[in-house]
Amino acid sequence: MIGLVVSLAIAMQVSETACPVGVELDGPEGRAWDSLPLTALQTVGTHNSYKQAIPPAELAALIARNPDAAGLDYSHPPLSDQLDMGMRNLEIDFVYDPEGGRFANPLMPAMMAGQEGSTPYDASGMDAPGFKVLHIPDIDVRTSCSTLIACMSEIRDWSLAHPDHAPIMVMFNAKTGGLDAPGATQALDFDREAFAALDAEFAQVFAPGHLIVPDEVRGDHATLREGVLAGGWPTLGDARGRILLVLDERGEKADAYRGEAVSLEGRMMFTLSETIDADHAAIFILNDPFEDFQIIPHAALSGFLVRTRADANTMEARTNDGSRRDAAFDLGAHWISTDYPQPRAEWSDYQVSLPDGLIVRCNPMTTVPAP
């Protein structure tokens, strides 16, 4: 079925970009192809890129209460190490902590303190005001960079040290709510004030021009969508050494971030495209290549950028099932996110990477072989 849909999508394409098969587009060796649009690229990144492993005793206790917690059994190296490995899509979850200290004493590490297989919780940086990085309050809280500014500063510093890198997409989840348990901490809601503080943190980290922002892509067009459809994405050459930020939220959170700026005028982040006709449409986050097998190629061929996931909840790695990964590549998503850029050997050989060790290659959906 997927092969049929891909064939139909290619047949409906109006124009394709010539792109060299098997050539590395990242780094200085790809400079010969700097005129390519961003829609011509395909690369790999990580899901919940900041996440560190839950200590064995805590994980065992969680699984005993809920077997689905086994899906939390994954982790990643520091962000700069992932960028060295060739990851060009990172994902960061954050919570709002304007006063500071709200998430400094998570419940699960405190309950398990001193038990064999547990690890003391490092609360460094958690007392200061600002956005904190974690997966699930009170449960899955260990990260390679505890504050948003620390995470983004690490990405910025790596980027400045590697000015020829293909653009890095960093996506964000704004976490709210929490456990229904005595002593649990509830993450605060996000309103326009919270999101204004978020953009202010980004402005602290990134110099003007380091980010690819919605205003640049919209250009002189009335809406961001019109700018995208008119070819407003920068070329690979213009995007080298730069970063895109994307808010992976819809509904009230996305509305609060956009406010009156329906095309994200003046905003630092793109928001995920909720429909292909929305004024803010630019980037689609379509996480299931099986469920989204029609819209992924349609969006990619229409000039939008697409992120999808090759795996979820550790299942593909445990069963060595590459079908979802292969569909993600074949359908033409630009960023394919995984928890396994390297195999987890005790489970299987499953991993997600481009052929021939490439970091960025020609997107098989939106390009044709260069002559």
mmCIF file of C-alpha atoms in Angstrom:
data_model
loop_
_atom_site.group_PDB
_atom_site.id
_atom_site.type_symbol
_atom_site.label_atom_id
_atom_site.label_comp_id
_atom_site.label_asym_id
_atom_site.label_seq_id
_atom_site.Cartn_x
_atom_site.Cartn_y
_atom_site.Cartn_z
ATOM 1 C CA MET A 1 0.000 0.000 0.000
ATOM 2 C CA ILE A 2 2.761 2.468 0.911
ATOM 3 C CA GLY A 3 4.573 1.792 -2.351
ATOM 4 C CA LEU A 4 1.390 2.537 -4.308
ATOM 5 C CA VAL A 5 0.859 5.809 -2.460
ATOM 6 C CA VAL A 6 4.467 6.849 -3.046
ATOM 7 C CA SER A 7 4.102 6.115 -6.757
ATOM 8 C CA LEU A 8 0.917 8.164 -6.944
ATOM 9 C CA ALA A 9 2.544 11.022 -5.038
ATOM 10 C CA ILE A 10 5.495 11.104 -7.420
ATOM 11 C CA ALA A 11 3.114 11.085 -10.370
ATOM 12 C CA MET A 12 1.278 14.151 -9.021
ATOM 13 C CA GLN A 13 4.447 16.146 -8.442
ATOM 14 C CA VAL A 14 4.681 19.204 -10.694
ATOM 15 C CA SER A 15 8.434 19.767 -10.490
ATOM 16 C CA GLU A 16 11.332 18.029 -8.824
ATOM 17 C CA THR A 17 14.801 19.162 -7.864
ATOM 18 C CA ALA A 18 17.882 17.477 -9.286
ATOM 19 C CA CYS A 19 20.029 16.153 -6.455
ATOM 20 C CA PRO A 20 23.061 13.818 -6.386
ATOM 21 C CA VAL A 21 22.357 10.296 -5.155
ATOM 22 C CA GLY A 22 24.670 9.040 -2.409
ATOM 23 C CA VAL A 23 26.399 12.396 -1.839
ATOM 24 C CA GLU A 24 26.856 13.931 1.613
ATOM 25 C CA LEU A 25 25.079 17.300 1.765
ATOM 26 C CA ASP A 26 26.139 18.165 5.326
ATOM 27 C CA GLY A 27 29.425 19.918 6.012
ATOM 28 C CA PRO A 28 31.898 21.505 3.608
ATOM 29 C CA GLU A 29 31.833 18.543 1.215
ATOM 30 C CA GLY A 30 28.217 19.385 0.370
ATOM 31 C CA ARG A 31 28.897 22.995 -0.589
ATOM 32 C CA ALA A 32 28.670 22.204 -4.296
ATOM 33 C CA TRP A 33 24.937 21.701 -3.756
ATOM 34 C CA ASP A 34 24.201 24.850 -1.758
ATOM 35 C CA SER A 35 21.512 25.930 -4.233
ATOM 36 C CA LEU A 36 19.233 23.068 -3.175
ATOM 37 C CA PRO A 37 16.041 24.025 -1.319
ATOM 38 C CA LEU A 38 15.502 22.660 2.180
ATOM 39 C CA THR A 39 12.693 20.508 0.798
ATOM 40 C CA ALA A 40 15.354 18.503 -1.086
ATOM 41 C CA LEU A 41 16.966 17.218 2.117
ATOM 42 C CA GLN A 42 16.426 14.182 4.325
ATOM 43 C CA THR A 43 18.163 13.473 7.618
ATOM 44 C CA VAL A 44 17.820 11.744 10.995
ATOM 45 C CA GLY A 45 17.358 13.074 14.528
ATOM 46 C CA THR A 46 16.421 11.973 18.015
ATOM 47 C CA HIS A 47 13.231 11.904 20.046
ATOM 48 C CA ASN A 48 13.370 13.406 23.571
ATOM 49 C CA SER A 49 16.997 14.183 22.888
ATOM 50 C CA TYR A 50 17.791 15.421 26.406
ATOM 51 C CA LYS A 51 16.592 12.239 28.161
ATOM 52 C CA GLN A 52 18.818 10.277 30.514
ATOM 53 C CA ALA A 53 18.070 6.770 31.739
ATOM 54 C CA ILE A 54 15.728 6.232 34.669
ATOM 55 C CA PRO A 55 17.752 4.423 37.380
ATOM 56 C CA PRO A 56 17.025 0.664 37.463
ATOM 57 C CA ALA A 57 15.253 0.646 40.840
ATOM 58 C CA GLU A 58 12.977 3.518 39.842
ATOM 59 C CA LEU A 59 12.202 1.989 36.456
ATOM 60 C CA ALA A 60 11.412 -1.378 38.022
ATOM 61 C CA ALA A 61 9.045 0.272 40.497
ATOM 62 C CA LEU A 62 7.302 2.139 37.694
ATOM 63 C CA ILE A 63 6.894 -0.998 35.568
ATOM 64 C CA ALA A 64 5.519 -2.899 38.572
ATOM 65 C CA ARG A 65 2.774 -0.267 38.827
ATOM 66 C CA ASN A 66 2.224 0.070 35.077
ATOM 67 C CA PRO A 67 3.851 -2.297 32.552
ATOM 68 C CA ASP A 68 3.601 0.407 29.870
ATOM 69 C CA ALA A 69 6.355 2.249 31.731
ATOM 70 C CA ALA A 70 8.777 -0.093 29.957
ATOM 71 C CA GLY A 71 8.420 2.343 27.062
ATOM 72 C CA LEU A 72 10.447 4.854 29.094
ATOM 73 C CA ASP A 73 13.528 2.624 28.979
ATOM 74 C CA TYR A 74 15.682 4.657 26.595
ATOM 75 C CA SER A 75 18.237 7.455 26.853
ATOM 76 C CA HIS A 76 20.541 9.636 24.768
ATOM 77 C CA PRO A 77 24.078 11.020 25.049
ATOM 78 C CA PRO A 78 24.610 14.787 25.492
ATOM 79 C CA LEU A 79 23.242 17.001 22.744
ATOM 80 C CA SER A 80 26.653 17.970 21.381
ATOM 81 C CA ASP A 81 27.601 14.299 21.096
ATOM 82 C CA GLN A 82 24.416 13.645 19.136
ATOM 83 C CA LEU A 83 25.217 16.521 16.797
ATOM 84 C CA ASP A 84 28.702 15.045 16.319
ATOM 85 C CA MET A 85 26.975 11.762 15.402
ATOM 86 C CA GLY A 86 25.049 13.568 12.649
ATOM 87 C CA MET A 87 21.701 14.192 14.299
ATOM 88 C CA ARG A 88 20.080 17.220 12.646
ATOM 89 C CA ASN A 89 16.731 17.099 14.476
ATOM 90 C CA LEU A 90 16.542 17.327 18.272
ATOM 91 C CA GLU A 91 13.532 17.349 20.578
ATOM 92 C CA ILE A 92 13.290 19.075 23.959
ATOM 93 C CA ASP A 93 10.451 19.074 26.485
ATOM 94 C CA PHE A 94 10.189 21.940 28.947
ATOM 95 C CA VAL A 95 8.081 23.130 31.872
ATOM 96 C CA TYR A 96 7.385 26.681 32.976
ATOM 97 C CA ASP A 97 9.083 27.701 36.225
ATOM 98 C CA PRO A 98 8.991 31.501 36.523
ATOM 99 C CA GLU A 99 9.845 31.560 40.237
ATOM 100 C CA GLY A 100 12.385 28.739 40.229
ATOM 101 C CA GLY A 101 12.572 25.617 42.377
ATOM 102 C CA ARG A 102 9.209 24.188 41.380
ATOM 103 C CA PHE A 103 10.748 20.969 40.014
ATOM 104 C CA ALA A 104 13.815 20.732 42.256
ATOM 105 C CA ASN A 105 12.538 17.865 44.435
ATOM 106 C CA PRO A 106 10.878 15.244 42.187
ATOM 107 C CA LEU A 107 8.767 12.623 43.899
ATOM 108 C CA MET A 108 10.105 9.342 42.506
ATOM 109 C CA PRO A 109 13.809 9.921 43.228
ATOM 110 C CA ALA A 110 12.896 11.051 46.759
ATOM 111 C CA MET A 111 10.774 7.956 47.371
ATOM 112 C CA MET A 112 13.491 5.611 46.087
ATOM 113 C CA ALA A 113 16.461 7.351 47.708
ATOM 114 C CA GLY A 114 18.936 4.917 49.220
ATOM 115 C CA GLN A 115 17.524 1.820 47.565
ATOM 116 C CA GLU A 116 19.822 -0.431 45.545
ATOM 117 C CA GLY A 117 19.742 0.530 41.884
ATOM 118 C CA SER A 118 18.672 4.108 42.561
ATOM 119 C CA THR A 119 20.734 7.238 41.980
ATOM 120 C CA PRO A 120 20.641 10.561 43.848
ATOM 121 C CA TYR A 121 18.868 13.256 41.872
ATOM 122 C CA ASP A 122 21.082 16.152 40.759
ATOM 123 C CA ALA A 123 19.040 19.348 41.143
ATOM 124 C CA SER A 124 21.742 21.655 39.773
ATOM 125 C CA GLY A 125 20.182 24.645 38.069
ATOM 126 C CA MET A 126 16.653 23.768 39.136
ATOM 127 C CA ASP A 127 16.330 26.540 41.742
ATOM 128 C CA ALA A 128 16.818 29.416 39.289
ATOM 129 C CA PRO A 129 13.821 30.958 37.506
ATOM 130 C CA GLY A 130 13.338 29.863 33.923
ATOM 131 C CA PHE A 131 12.216 26.939 31.797
ATOM 132 C CA LYS A 132 13.306 23.490 32.969
ATOM 133 C CA VAL A 133 13.846 20.444 30.762
ATOM 134 C CA LEU A 134 12.328 17.099 31.724
ATOM 135 C CA HIS A 135 10.059 14.392 30.351
ATOM 136 C CA ILE A 136 7.452 13.623 33.020
ATOM 137 C CA PRO A 137 7.355 15.634 36.267
ATOM 138 C CA ASP A 138 8.209 13.555 39.346
ATOM 139 C CA ILE A 139 8.889 10.365 37.333
ATOM 140 C CA ASP A 140 11.188 10.800 34.329
ATOM 141 C CA VAL A 141 13.240 13.810 35.288
ATOM 142 C CA ARG A 142 16.921 13.141 34.578
ATOM 143 C CA THR A 143 18.319 15.094 31.654
ATOM 144 C CA SER A 144 21.665 15.925 30.077
ATOM 145 C CA CYS A 145 20.862 19.647 30.402
ATOM 146 C CA SER A 146 18.407 20.653 33.102
ATOM 147 C CA THR A 147 17.473 24.122 31.892
ATOM 148 C CA LEU A 148 16.304 25.266 28.485
ATOM 149 C CA ILE A 149 19.023 27.907 28.327
ATOM 150 C CA ALA A 150 21.670 25.262 29.033
ATOM 151 C CA CYS A 151 20.318 22.979 26.297
ATOM 152 C CA MET A 152 20.046 25.732 23.723
ATOM 153 C CA SER A 153 23.457 27.167 24.616
ATOM 154 C CA GLU A 154 25.005 23.757 24.004
ATOM 155 C CA ILE A 155 23.338 23.560 20.583
ATOM 156 C CA ARG A 156 24.366 27.142 19.768
ATOM 157 C CA ASP A 157 27.997 26.547 20.723
ATOM 158 C CA TRP A 158 28.183 23.384 18.634
ATOM 159 C CA SER A 159 26.599 25.183 15.696
ATOM 160 C CA LEU A 160 29.037 28.086 15.862
ATOM 161 C CA ALA A 161 31.924 25.624 15.952
ATOM 162 C CA HIS A 162 30.598 23.826 12.833
ATOM 163 C CA PRO A 163 29.413 26.623 10.507
ATOM 164 C CA ASP A 164 28.981 24.334 7.492
ATOM 165 C CA HIS A 165 26.393 22.073 9.118
ATOM 166 C CA ALA A 166 23.028 21.581 7.443
ATOM 167 C CA PRO A 167 20.221 23.302 9.375
ATOM 168 C CA ILE A 168 19.229 21.774 12.698
ATOM 169 C CA MET A 169 15.537 21.568 13.557
ATOM 170 C CA VAL A 170 14.828 21.695 17.287
ATOM 171 C CA MET A 171 11.252 20.943 18.298
ATOM 172 C CA PHE A 172 9.637 21.532 21.662
ATOM 173 C CA ASN A 173 6.802 20.187 23.771
ATOM 174 C CA ALA A 174 5.406 22.569 26.412
ATOM 175 C CA LYS A 175 4.561 20.183 29.260
ATOM 176 C CA THR A 176 1.585 20.826 31.541
ATOM 177 C CA GLY A 177 -0.193 18.845 34.250
ATOM 178 C CA GLY A 178 1.354 16.047 36.297
ATOM 179 C CA LEU A 179 0.700 12.940 38.346
ATOM 180 C CA ASP A 180 -2.485 12.401 40.293
ATOM 181 C CA ALA A 181 -0.610 11.445 43.454
ATOM 182 C CA PRO A 182 0.010 12.960 46.898
ATOM 183 C CA GLY A 183 2.992 15.286 46.846
ATOM 184 C CA ALA A 184 3.172 15.443 43.035
ATOM 185 C CA THR A 185 4.103 18.706 41.313
ATOM 186 C CA GLN A 186 1.766 20.055 38.666
ATOM 187 C CA ALA A 187 3.379 21.760 35.702
ATOM 188 C CA LEU A 188 1.995 25.236 35.073
ATOM 189 C CA ASP A 189 -0.173 26.134 32.095
ATOM 190 C CA PHE A 190 1.218 28.144 29.190
ATOM 191 C CA ASP A 191 -0.310 31.501 28.306
ATOM 192 C CA ARG A 192 0.939 34.357 26.141
ATOM 193 C CA GLU A 193 3.076 35.673 29.028
ATOM 194 C CA ALA A 194 4.768 32.292 29.419
ATOM 195 C CA PHE A 195 5.485 32.033 25.706
ATOM 196 C CA ALA A 196 6.796 35.609 25.601
ATOM 197 C CA ALA A 197 9.240 34.581 28.330
ATOM 198 C CA LEU A 198 10.180 31.566 26.208
ATOM 199 C CA ASP A 199 10.998 33.677 23.159
ATOM 200 C CA ALA A 200 12.978 35.968 25.464
ATOM 201 C CA GLU A 201 15.116 33.003 26.554
ATOM 202 C CA PHE A 202 15.775 32.128 22.926
ATOM 203 C CA ALA A 203 16.785 35.737 22.280
ATOM 204 C CA GLN A 204 19.284 35.466 25.147
ATOM 205 C CA VAL A 205 20.958 32.521 23.486
ATOM 206 C CA PHE A 206 20.889 33.193 19.748
ATOM 207 C CA ALA A 207 22.270 36.188 17.910
ATOM 208 C CA PRO A 208 20.124 37.729 15.137
ATOM 209 C CA GLY A 209 20.357 35.644 11.983
ATOM 210 C CA HIS A 210 21.360 32.405 13.699
ATOM 211 C CA LEU A 211 17.758 31.217 13.649
ATOM 212 C CA ILE A 212 15.612 30.655 10.580
ATOM 213 C CA VAL A 213 12.405 32.396 11.679
ATOM 214 C CA PRO A 214 8.889 32.550 10.191
ATOM 215 C CA ASP A 215 9.300 36.173 9.052
ATOM 216 C CA GLU A 216 12.213 35.150 6.823
ATOM 217 C CA VAL A 217 10.229 32.385 5.139
ATOM 218 C CA ARG A 218 7.081 34.496 4.732
ATOM 219 C CA GLY A 219 9.012 37.351 3.131
ATOM 220 C CA ASP A 220 6.695 39.865 1.469
ATOM 221 C CA HIS A 221 3.751 37.473 1.289
ATOM 222 C CA ALA A 222 0.543 37.965 3.233
ATOM 223 C CA THR A 223 0.820 34.649 5.098
ATOM 224 C CA LEU A 224 3.525 32.204 6.065
ATOM 225 C CA ARG A 225 1.811 29.517 4.012
ATOM 226 C CA GLU A 226 1.928 31.710 0.900
ATOM 227 C CA GLY A 227 5.615 32.327 1.498
ATOM 228 C CA VAL A 228 6.278 28.592 1.759
ATOM 229 C CA LEU A 229 4.345 27.797 -1.418
ATOM 230 C CA ALA A 230 6.218 30.563 -3.246
ATOM 231 C CA GLY A 231 9.563 28.945 -2.387
ATOM 232 C CA GLY A 232 10.330 30.992 0.694
ATOM 233 C CA TRP A 233 12.507 28.400 2.432
ATOM 234 C CA PRO A 234 16.168 29.417 2.321
ATOM 235 C CA THR A 235 18.520 27.359 0.207
ATOM 236 C CA LEU A 236 20.844 24.861 1.829
ATOM 237 C CA GLY A 237 23.656 27.381 1.432
ATOM 238 C CA ASP A 238 21.718 30.134 3.183
ATOM 239 C CA ALA A 239 20.600 27.710 5.913
ATOM 240 C CA ARG A 240 24.007 26.271 6.756
ATOM 241 C CA GLY A 241 25.096 26.923 10.311
ATOM 242 C CA ARG A 242 21.546 27.855 11.319
ATOM 243 C CA ILE A 243 18.699 26.459 13.405
ATOM 244 C CA LEU A 244 14.888 26.222 13.140
ATOM 245 C CA LEU A 245 12.747 26.105 16.285
ATOM 246 C CA VAL A 246 9.327 24.417 16.146
ATOM 247 C CA LEU A 247 6.614 24.299 18.814
ATOM 248 C CA ASP A 248 5.054 20.847 18.689
ATOM 249 C CA GLU A 249 1.701 21.877 20.141
ATOM 250 C CA ARG A 250 -1.771 22.453 18.808
ATOM 251 C CA GLY A 251 -5.006 23.915 20.138
ATOM 252 C CA GLU A 252 -4.841 26.295 23.102
ATOM 253 C CA LYS A 253 -1.063 26.179 23.497
ATOM 254 C CA ALA A 254 -0.396 26.931 19.836
ATOM 255 C CA ASP A 255 -3.054 29.661 19.880
ATOM 256 C CA ALA A 256 -1.429 31.209 22.956
ATOM 257 C CA TYR A 257 1.966 31.264 21.256
ATOM 258 C CA ARG A 258 0.692 32.756 18.011
ATOM 259 C CA GLY A 259 -1.693 35.211 19.656
ATOM 260 C CA GLU A 260 -2.728 37.755 17.034
ATOM 261 C CA ALA A 261 0.227 36.770 14.850
ATOM 262 C CA VAL A 262 -1.621 34.245 12.704
ATOM 263 C CA SER A 263 1.419 33.858 10.432
ATOM 264 C CA LEU A 264 3.834 33.955 13.392
ATOM 265 C CA GLU A 265 4.905 37.515 12.710
ATOM 266 C CA GLY A 266 7.743 38.420 15.048
ATOM 267 C CA ARG A 267 7.874 34.968 16.624
ATOM 268 C CA MET A 268 11.014 32.888 17.138
ATOM 269 C CA MET A 269 9.389 29.485 16.585
ATOM 270 C CA PHE A 270 7.320 27.907 13.886
ATOM 271 C CA THR A 271 4.272 25.990 15.105
ATOM 272 C CA LEU A 272 3.234 22.637 13.745
ATOM 273 C CA SER A 273 0.849 22.998 10.840
ATOM 274 C CA GLU A 274 -2.646 22.018 11.962
ATOM 275 C CA THR A 275 -4.051 21.964 8.408
ATOM 276 C CA ILE A 276 -2.487 22.346 4.996
ATOM 277 C CA ASP A 277 -4.586 25.496 4.434
ATOM 278 C CA ALA A 278 -3.725 27.329 7.678
ATOM 279 C CA ASP A 279 -2.021 30.716 7.453
ATOM 280 C CA HIS A 280 0.756 29.414 9.721
ATOM 281 C CA ALA A 281 1.334 26.220 7.692
ATOM 282 C CA ALA A 282 5.028 25.566 7.102
ATOM 283 C CA ILE A 283 6.158 22.483 9.043
ATOM 284 C CA PHE A 284 4.164 19.311 9.618
ATOM 285 C CA ILE A 285 4.823 16.957 12.528
ATOM 286 C CA LEU A 286 3.245 13.663 11.488
ATOM 287 C CA ASN A 287 4.506 11.046 13.874
ATOM 288 C CA ASP A 288 3.144 7.804 12.421
ATOM 289 C CA PRO A 289 4.223 6.917 8.870
ATOM 290 C CA PHE A 290 1.544 4.213 8.725
ATOM 291 C CA GLU A 291 -1.368 6.409 9.780
ATOM 292 C CA ASP A 292 -0.014 9.447 7.917
ATOM 293 C CA PHE A 293 1.043 7.625 4.746
ATOM 294 C CA GLN A 294 -1.025 9.955 2.535
ATOM 295 C CA ILE A 295 -0.395 13.362 4.081
ATOM 296 C CA ILE A 296 3.400 12.971 4.507
ATOM 297 C CA PRO A 297 4.193 12.771 0.772
ATOM 298 C CA HIS A 298 1.456 15.265 -0.076
ATOM 299 C CA ALA A 299 2.876 17.841 2.355
ATOM 300 C CA ALA A 300 6.456 17.194 1.245
ATOM 301 C CA LEU A 301 5.611 17.525 -2.435
ATOM 302 C CA SER A 302 3.628 20.700 -1.746
ATOM 303 C CA GLY A 303 6.694 22.479 -0.365
ATOM 304 C CA PHE A 304 6.155 22.002 3.364
ATOM 305 C CA LEU A 305 8.737 20.421 5.678
ATOM 306 C CA VAL A 306 7.792 17.219 7.510
ATOM 307 C CA ARG A 307 9.038 15.434 10.617
ATOM 308 C CA THR A 308 8.009 11.892 11.498
ATOM 309 C CA ARG A 309 9.091 9.114 13.876
ATOM 310 C CA ALA A 310 10.720 5.819 12.976
ATOM 311 C CA ASP A 311 9.926 4.197 16.322
ATOM 312 C CA ALA A 312 8.090 4.720 19.593
ATOM 313 C CA ASN A 313 7.928 3.323 23.111
ATOM 314 C CA THR A 314 10.941 1.022 22.508
ATOM 315 C CA MET A 315 8.805 -1.437 20.531
ATOM 316 C CA GLU A 316 10.712 -1.457 17.240
ATOM 317 C CA ALA A 317 14.046 -1.961 18.987
ATOM 318 C CA ARG A 318 12.716 -4.794 21.123
ATOM 319 C CA THR A 319 11.280 -6.635 18.095
ATOM 320 C CA ASN A 320 13.821 -5.537 15.445
ATOM 321 C CA ASP A 321 10.982 -4.190 13.296
ATOM 322 C CA GLY A 322 12.185 -1.738 10.663
ATOM 323 C CA SER A 323 8.926 -1.361 8.751
ATOM 324 C CA ARG A 324 7.946 1.973 10.300
ATOM 325 C CA ARG A 325 11.484 3.313 9.809
ATOM 326 C CA ASP A 326 11.539 2.278 6.157
ATOM 327 C CA ALA A 327 8.145 3.868 5.518
ATOM 328 C CA ALA A 328 9.353 7.128 7.076
ATOM 329 C CA PHE A 329 12.269 7.285 4.647
ATOM 330 C CA ASP A 330 10.280 6.218 1.588
ATOM 331 C CA LEU A 331 7.414 8.657 2.159
ATOM 332 C CA GLY A 332 9.744 11.650 1.977
ATOM 333 C CA ALA A 333 9.738 13.049 5.512
ATOM 334 C CA HIS A 334 12.609 15.503 5.866
ATOM 335 C CA TRP A 335 13.453 14.671 9.476
ATOM 336 C CA ILE A 336 13.108 11.090 10.752
ATOM 337 C CA SER A 337 13.293 10.920 14.533
ATOM 338 C CA THR A 338 14.414 7.881 16.515
ATOM 339 C CA ASP A 339 15.487 6.676 19.936
ATOM 340 C CA TYR A 340 18.039 4.424 18.253
ATOM 341 C CA PRO A 341 20.642 6.137 16.084
ATOM 342 C CA GLN A 342 22.718 3.253 17.428
ATOM 343 C CA PRO A 343 21.430 -0.231 18.265
ATOM 344 C CA ARG A 344 20.569 -1.366 21.750
ATOM 345 C CA ALA A 345 22.519 -4.584 21.490
ATOM 346 C CA GLU A 346 20.786 -6.520 24.261
ATOM 347 C CA TRP A 347 17.519 -6.190 22.340
ATOM 348 C CA SER A 348 18.320 -6.293 18.621
ATOM 349 C CA ASP A 349 20.274 -4.772 15.740
ATOM 350 C CA TYR A 350 17.538 -2.186 15.107
ATOM 351 C CA GLN A 351 18.823 1.320 14.379
ATOM 352 C CA VAL A 352 17.940 4.307 12.221
ATOM 353 C CA SER A 353 20.519 5.876 9.941
ATOM 354 C CA LEU A 354 20.937 6.965 6.358
ATOM 355 C CA PRO A 355 22.675 4.605 3.929
ATOM 356 C CA ASP A 356 26.449 4.779 3.514
ATOM 357 C CA GLY A 357 26.930 6.719 6.732
ATOM 358 C CA LEU A 358 25.462 9.929 5.292
ATOM 359 C CA ILE A 359 24.257 12.687 7.612
ATOM 360 C CA VAL A 360 22.070 14.523 5.080
ATOM 361 C CA ARG A 361 21.042 13.105 1.723
ATOM 362 C CA CYS A 362 18.729 13.905 -1.153
ATOM 363 C CA ASN A 363 15.095 13.333 -0.221
ATOM 364 C CA PRO A 364 13.900 10.410 -2.388
ATOM 365 C CA MET A 365 10.395 11.868 -2.624
ATOM 366 C CA THR A 366 11.128 15.449 -3.642
ATOM 367 C CA THR A 367 14.247 15.032 -5.806
ATOM 368 C CA VAL A 368 15.417 13.216 -8.917
ATOM 369 C CA PRO A 369 18.981 11.978 -9.560
ATOM 370 C CA ALA A 370 21.249 14.741 -10.765
ATOM 371 C CA PRO A 371 22.681 14.226 -14.243
#
